[in-house]
Coordinates of C-alpha atoms in Angstrom, one line a residue:
M1 CA 39.9 82.3 -53.3
S2 CA 41.6 81.2 -56.5
V3 CA 45.3 81.5 -57.2
V4 CA 44.7 84.1 -59.9
Q5 CA 42.7 86.3 -57.5
E6 CA 45.4 85.9 -54.8
G7 CA 48.0 86.9 -57.4
I8 CA 46.1 90.0 -58.4
L9 CA 45.5 91.1 -54.8
G10 CA 49.2 90.5 -54.0
L11 CA 50.2 92.6 -57.0
S12 CA 47.9 95.4 -56.0
A13 CA 49.1 95.4 -52.4
G14 CA 52.7 95.4 -53.5
A15 CA 52.0 98.3 -55.9
A16 CA 50.4 100.4 -53.2
A17 CA 53.3 99.8 -50.9
G18 CA 55.9 100.4 -53.6
G19 CA 57.5 97.0 -53.1
T20 CA 57.8 94.0 -55.4
A21 CA 55.3 91.6 -56.7
G22 CA 56.3 88.2 -58.1
G23 CA 59.9 89.4 -58.4
I24 CA 58.8 92.5 -60.4
A25 CA 59.7 95.9 -59.1
V26 CA 56.6 98.1 -58.7
R27 CA 56.9 101.9 -58.5
P28 CA 54.9 103.5 -55.7
V29 CA 51.7 105.3 -56.7
K30 CA 52.0 109.1 -56.4
N31 CA 49.0 111.4 -55.7
V32 CA 49.1 114.2 -58.3
E33 CA 47.3 117.4 -57.6
I34 CA 46.3 119.7 -60.6
F35 CA 47.6 123.2 -60.2
D36 CA 46.1 126.1 -62.2
F37 CA 48.8 128.8 -62.6
G38 CA 46.1 131.2 -63.7
R39 CA 44.2 130.8 -60.4
P40 CA 46.7 130.0 -57.6
T41 CA 45.1 128.8 -54.4
T42 CA 47.6 130.3 -52.0
L43 CA 48.1 133.9 -50.8
T44 CA 51.4 135.6 -51.0
R45 CA 53.0 136.5 -47.7
E46 CA 52.4 140.3 -48.2
H47 CA 48.7 139.8 -49.1
S48 CA 48.2 137.3 -46.3
R49 CA 49.6 139.8 -43.8
V50 CA 47.3 142.6 -45.0
L51 CA 44.3 140.4 -44.7
E52 CA 45.3 139.1 -41.3
L53 CA 45.6 142.7 -40.0
A54 CA 42.2 143.5 -41.4
M55 CA 40.6 140.5 -39.9
E56 CA 42.2 141.2 -36.5
T57 CA 40.7 144.7 -36.6
F58 CA 37.4 143.1 -37.6
A59 CA 37.6 140.7 -34.6
R60 CA 38.3 143.5 -32.1
Q61 CA 35.5 145.7 -33.5
W62 CA 33.0 142.9 -33.7
G63 CA 33.8 141.7 -30.1
T64 CA 33.3 145.3 -28.8
H65 CA 29.9 145.7 -30.4
L66 CA 28.8 142.2 -29.5
S67 CA 29.6 142.9 -25.8
A68 CA 27.3 146.0 -26.0
R69 CA 24.5 144.0 -27.7
V70 CA 24.4 141.0 -25.4
R71 CA 25.5 142.9 -22.3
V72 CA 28.2 140.3 -21.3
K73 CA 31.9 140.3 -22.0
S74 CA 32.6 139.0 -25.5
L75 CA 35.9 138.2 -27.0
I76 CA 36.5 137.4 -30.7
A77 CA 40.0 136.3 -31.9
S78 CA 41.1 135.8 -35.5
T79 CA 43.0 132.5 -36.0
T80 CA 43.7 131.9 -39.7
V81 CA 43.2 133.5 -43.1
I82 CA 43.5 131.2 -46.1
M83 CA 42.3 130.9 -49.7
Q84 CA 40.4 127.9 -50.9
T85 CA 37.6 126.9 -53.3
Y86 CA 34.0 127.3 -52.2
D87 CA 33.6 123.5 -52.5
E88 CA 36.5 122.9 -50.1
Y89 CA 35.1 125.6 -47.7
A90 CA 31.6 124.1 -47.8
A91 CA 32.9 120.6 -47.2
S92 CA 34.8 121.8 -44.1
L93 CA 31.5 123.0 -42.4
P94 CA 29.2 120.9 -40.2
S95 CA 26.1 119.5 -41.9
T96 CA 23.9 121.8 -39.9
T97 CA 25.1 125.3 -39.3
A98 CA 24.1 129.0 -39.6
M99 CA 25.3 130.5 -42.8
V100 CA 24.4 134.2 -43.1
L101 CA 24.6 135.0 -46.8
C102 CA 25.7 138.6 -47.8
A103 CA 25.0 140.0 -51.3
L104 CA 27.7 141.8 -53.1
E105 CA 26.5 144.4 -55.5
G106 CA 27.2 143.5 -59.1
N107 CA 28.4 139.9 -58.3
S108 CA 26.6 136.6 -58.4
A109 CA 28.9 135.1 -55.7
Q110 CA 28.0 136.0 -52.1
A111 CA 30.0 136.4 -48.9
V112 CA 29.3 134.2 -45.9
I113 CA 29.4 134.6 -42.1
Q114 CA 29.1 131.2 -40.6
F115 CA 28.7 130.0 -37.0
P116 CA 27.1 127.1 -35.1
T117 CA 23.3 127.5 -34.7
A118 CA 23.7 126.7 -31.0
A119 CA 26.1 129.6 -30.7
G120 CA 23.5 131.9 -32.4
L121 CA 20.8 130.7 -30.0
G122 CA 23.2 131.4 -27.1
L123 CA 23.5 135.0 -28.2
V124 CA 19.7 135.3 -28.5
V125 CA 19.4 134.0 -24.9
Q126 CA 21.9 136.5 -23.7
M127 CA 20.1 139.4 -25.5
L128 CA 16.8 138.4 -23.8
G129 CA 18.3 138.4 -20.4
G130 CA 19.2 134.7 -19.9
D131 CA 22.4 133.4 -18.5
G132 CA 23.3 131.2 -21.6
G133 CA 24.6 128.4 -19.3
Q134 CA 22.2 125.7 -20.6
R135 CA 23.0 123.4 -23.4
L136 CA 21.3 124.6 -26.6
P137 CA 20.3 122.4 -29.6
H138 CA 21.6 122.6 -33.1
R139 CA 18.4 123.6 -35.0
K140 CA 17.0 126.2 -37.3
F141 CA 16.1 129.6 -35.9
T142 CA 12.5 130.7 -35.4
Q143 CA 11.3 133.9 -37.0
I144 CA 11.9 135.9 -33.8
E145 CA 15.3 134.3 -33.2
Q146 CA 16.3 134.9 -36.9
A147 CA 15.4 138.6 -36.6
L148 CA 17.6 139.0 -33.5
V149 CA 20.5 137.1 -35.1
M150 CA 20.2 139.3 -38.3
A151 CA 20.4 142.4 -36.1
L152 CA 23.7 141.1 -34.7
M153 CA 24.9 140.3 -38.2
D154 CA 24.1 143.8 -39.4
D155 CA 26.5 145.1 -36.7
A156 CA 29.1 142.5 -37.8
L157 CA 28.7 143.5 -41.4
E158 CA 29.3 147.2 -40.5
N159 CA 32.4 146.2 -38.7
L160 CA 33.6 144.2 -41.7
R161 CA 33.1 147.2 -44.0
Y162 CA 35.1 149.4 -41.7
S163 CA 38.0 146.8 -41.2
L164 CA 38.4 146.0 -44.9
D165 CA 38.1 149.7 -45.9
S166 CA 39.4 150.1 -49.5
L167 CA 39.7 146.3 -50.0
L168 CA 36.0 145.9 -50.1
S169 CA 35.0 148.2 -53.0
V170 CA 31.5 147.1 -53.5
P171 CA 28.4 147.5 -51.3
I172 CA 27.6 144.5 -49.2
S173 CA 24.3 143.7 -47.5
L174 CA 22.5 140.8 -45.7
A175 CA 20.6 138.4 -48.0
G176 CA 19.4 135.7 -45.7
I177 CA 20.3 132.6 -43.7
Q178 CA 20.9 129.0 -44.8
Y179 CA 21.4 126.0 -42.6
N180 CA 23.0 123.5 -44.9
A181 CA 26.4 124.3 -46.5
Q182 CA 25.7 122.0 -49.5
F183 CA 22.5 123.8 -50.4
A184 CA 23.6 127.4 -49.7
Q185 CA 25.3 127.8 -53.1
A186 CA 26.9 131.1 -52.2
A187 CA 29.4 130.7 -55.0
G188 CA 30.4 128.3 -57.7
P189 CA 32.2 125.1 -56.6
L190 CA 35.5 126.2 -58.0
D191 CA 35.2 129.9 -57.1
L192 CA 38.1 131.0 -54.8
M193 CA 37.2 132.3 -51.4
I194 CA 39.2 134.2 -48.8
V195 CA 38.2 132.3 -45.6
S196 CA 39.0 133.7 -42.2
A197 CA 38.5 131.6 -39.0
F198 CA 37.6 133.1 -35.6
K199 CA 36.9 132.0 -32.1
I200 CA 34.0 133.6 -30.4
T201 CA 33.9 133.6 -26.6
V202 CA 30.7 134.9 -24.9
A203 CA 30.2 134.5 -21.1
G204 CA 33.0 131.9 -21.1
V205 CA 31.5 129.7 -23.9
T206 CA 33.7 129.5 -27.0
A207 CA 32.5 128.6 -30.5
P208 CA 34.1 128.7 -33.9
A209 CA 33.1 131.0 -36.7
T210 CA 34.2 131.8 -40.3
V211 CA 33.9 134.6 -42.7
A212 CA 34.3 133.8 -46.4
I213 CA 34.5 136.5 -49.1
P214 CA 34.9 135.8 -52.9
A215 CA 38.6 136.3 -53.7
E216 CA 37.7 138.2 -56.9
I217 CA 36.4 141.0 -54.7
L218 CA 39.5 141.4 -52.5
L219 CA 42.5 140.3 -54.6
P220 CA 42.5 143.1 -57.2
H221 CA 42.9 145.6 -54.3
L222 CA 45.6 143.7 -52.4
G223 CA 48.3 144.6 -55.0
A224 CA 48.0 148.3 -54.1
A225 CA 47.6 147.6 -50.3
N226 CA 51.3 148.3 -49.7
P227 CA 52.5 150.4 -52.7
V228 CA 56.2 151.2 -53.1
D229 CA 56.6 154.9 -53.7
S230 CA 59.6 157.0 -54.8
P231 CA 61.3 159.2 -52.2
E232 CA 60.9 162.1 -54.6
H233 CA 57.1 162.1 -53.8
S234 CA 57.6 162.2 -50.1
R235 CA 56.7 165.9 -49.8
E236 CA 53.4 165.4 -51.6
R237 CA 52.6 162.4 -49.5
I238 CA 53.3 164.3 -46.3
L239 CA 51.0 167.2 -47.4
E240 CA 48.3 164.6 -48.3
Q241 CA 48.5 163.2 -44.7
L242 CA 48.7 166.6 -43.0
V243 CA 45.3 167.7 -44.4
H244 CA 43.7 164.8 -42.4
V245 CA 45.4 165.5 -39.1
P246 CA 42.9 166.8 -36.5
V247 CA 43.8 170.2 -35.0
D248 CA 42.3 172.2 -32.1
V249 CA 40.4 175.3 -33.2
S250 CA 39.5 178.0 -30.6
L251 CA 37.5 181.2 -30.6
Q252 CA 39.5 183.9 -28.7
L253 CA 38.6 187.2 -27.2
T254 CA 41.2 190.1 -27.0
P255 CA 43.3 189.3 -23.9
T256 CA 43.8 191.7 -21.0
T257 CA 46.7 192.3 -18.6
V258 CA 46.4 191.9 -14.9
R259 CA 48.7 191.7 -11.9
P260 CA 49.6 188.4 -10.2
S261 CA 47.9 189.6 -7.1
T262 CA 44.6 189.8 -9.0
I263 CA 45.0 186.2 -10.1
L264 CA 45.9 185.0 -6.7
N265 CA 43.0 186.7 -5.0
L266 CA 40.3 185.6 -7.5
A267 CA 37.0 184.5 -5.9
V268 CA 33.6 183.5 -7.0
G269 CA 31.7 186.5 -8.3
D270 CA 34.8 188.6 -9.2
L271 CA 34.5 190.4 -12.6
I272 CA 37.4 190.7 -15.0
E273 CA 37.0 193.3 -17.7
L274 CA 38.1 192.4 -21.2
P275 CA 39.0 195.0 -23.8
H276 CA 37.1 193.2 -26.5
P277 CA 34.3 195.4 -28.0
K278 CA 30.8 193.8 -28.0
D279 CA 30.4 194.4 -31.7
R280 CA 33.8 193.0 -32.8
P281 CA 34.1 189.4 -34.1
V282 CA 36.3 187.0 -32.1
D283 CA 39.5 185.5 -33.5
V284 CA 39.4 182.0 -34.9
A285 CA 42.9 180.6 -34.0
V286 CA 44.7 177.3 -34.6
D287 CA 47.6 176.7 -32.3
G288 CA 47.5 180.4 -31.2
L289 CA 47.7 181.6 -34.8
P290 CA 44.6 183.7 -35.9
L291 CA 43.2 182.5 -39.2
A292 CA 39.8 184.1 -39.4
H293 CA 37.2 186.1 -37.5
A294 CA 33.8 184.8 -36.4
A295 CA 30.6 186.1 -34.9
L296 CA 29.2 184.2 -32.0
G297 CA 26.2 182.1 -32.8
S298 CA 24.6 178.7 -31.9
K299 CA 23.8 175.4 -33.5
G300 CA 21.1 173.6 -31.6
S301 CA 22.1 173.6 -27.9
R302 CA 25.7 174.3 -28.6
L303 CA 27.7 177.6 -29.0
A304 CA 29.1 178.1 -32.5
G305 CA 31.1 180.7 -34.5
V306 CA 30.0 182.0 -37.9
I307 CA 33.0 182.9 -40.0
V308 CA 32.8 186.5 -41.3
T309 CA 36.3 187.1 -42.6
T310 CA 39.5 185.1 -43.2
E311 CA 43.2 186.2 -43.0
E312 CA 46.0 185.5 -45.4
N313 CA 49.0 184.0 -43.5
P314 CA 52.5 183.2 -44.8
R315 CA 53.4 179.5 -44.9

């Protein structure tokens, strides 16, 4: 190696280490990351907490339905919720994996439910009555296996809709399965995704899984997830909630009065006469307060009441 080459290599090494080269002070090289203030790649604490709660609900619901499908105890735990570009997300996945693509109405970007293909084959084995204890290969699904996996994913998608509630404002549906993250192209390389990581444990076997949803679908609704309201609206908010509180409704006949000895001596076959006329409607009461009158009827195999009159009651 020539002296000139050695000098250049020595200068490069010194520059990388931030030391000196030939008596000349060299500043250390700094890695600079470009930050786009119009598209931040981190979630605020409030938004992150809302999404974490939603994904924890999704994990519980999904685990319950998965247990019913494969007929063995299944546990799904939510681990992290982050925001990253689709390119970063795809690069973090194995070269061969199951990526269930989910179409979002009115959007070119798609959501993704990802899990190892071996884990998907294990679920198929459990569904078909196997023990799932054998080592399974990482390969593409056959047509029958894919149909069974898609049935499981249909349940998962229903649980996802329920858990995200108002955060997911567009219809979502299954679109297909890809096995290579680089070829899936669910979104643009720089499109931001909300990525949630999970651990799926079925019959003692644990596998990782992720759910990625385009951030543009969820972020606009996160600002209103925890609205701050004025105390002067508290009465209206309480009334809005009260109309959704379930109450017990009963159909009541006119009561009768008997002695305690009659009650204590009741036996099978005894007859208690009620003063309620046969042609008079029964009372429809809520918490003992009559609100309407109904005639007895039926709906299918169940007894029902047909409202015939209503009563005005003071507040």
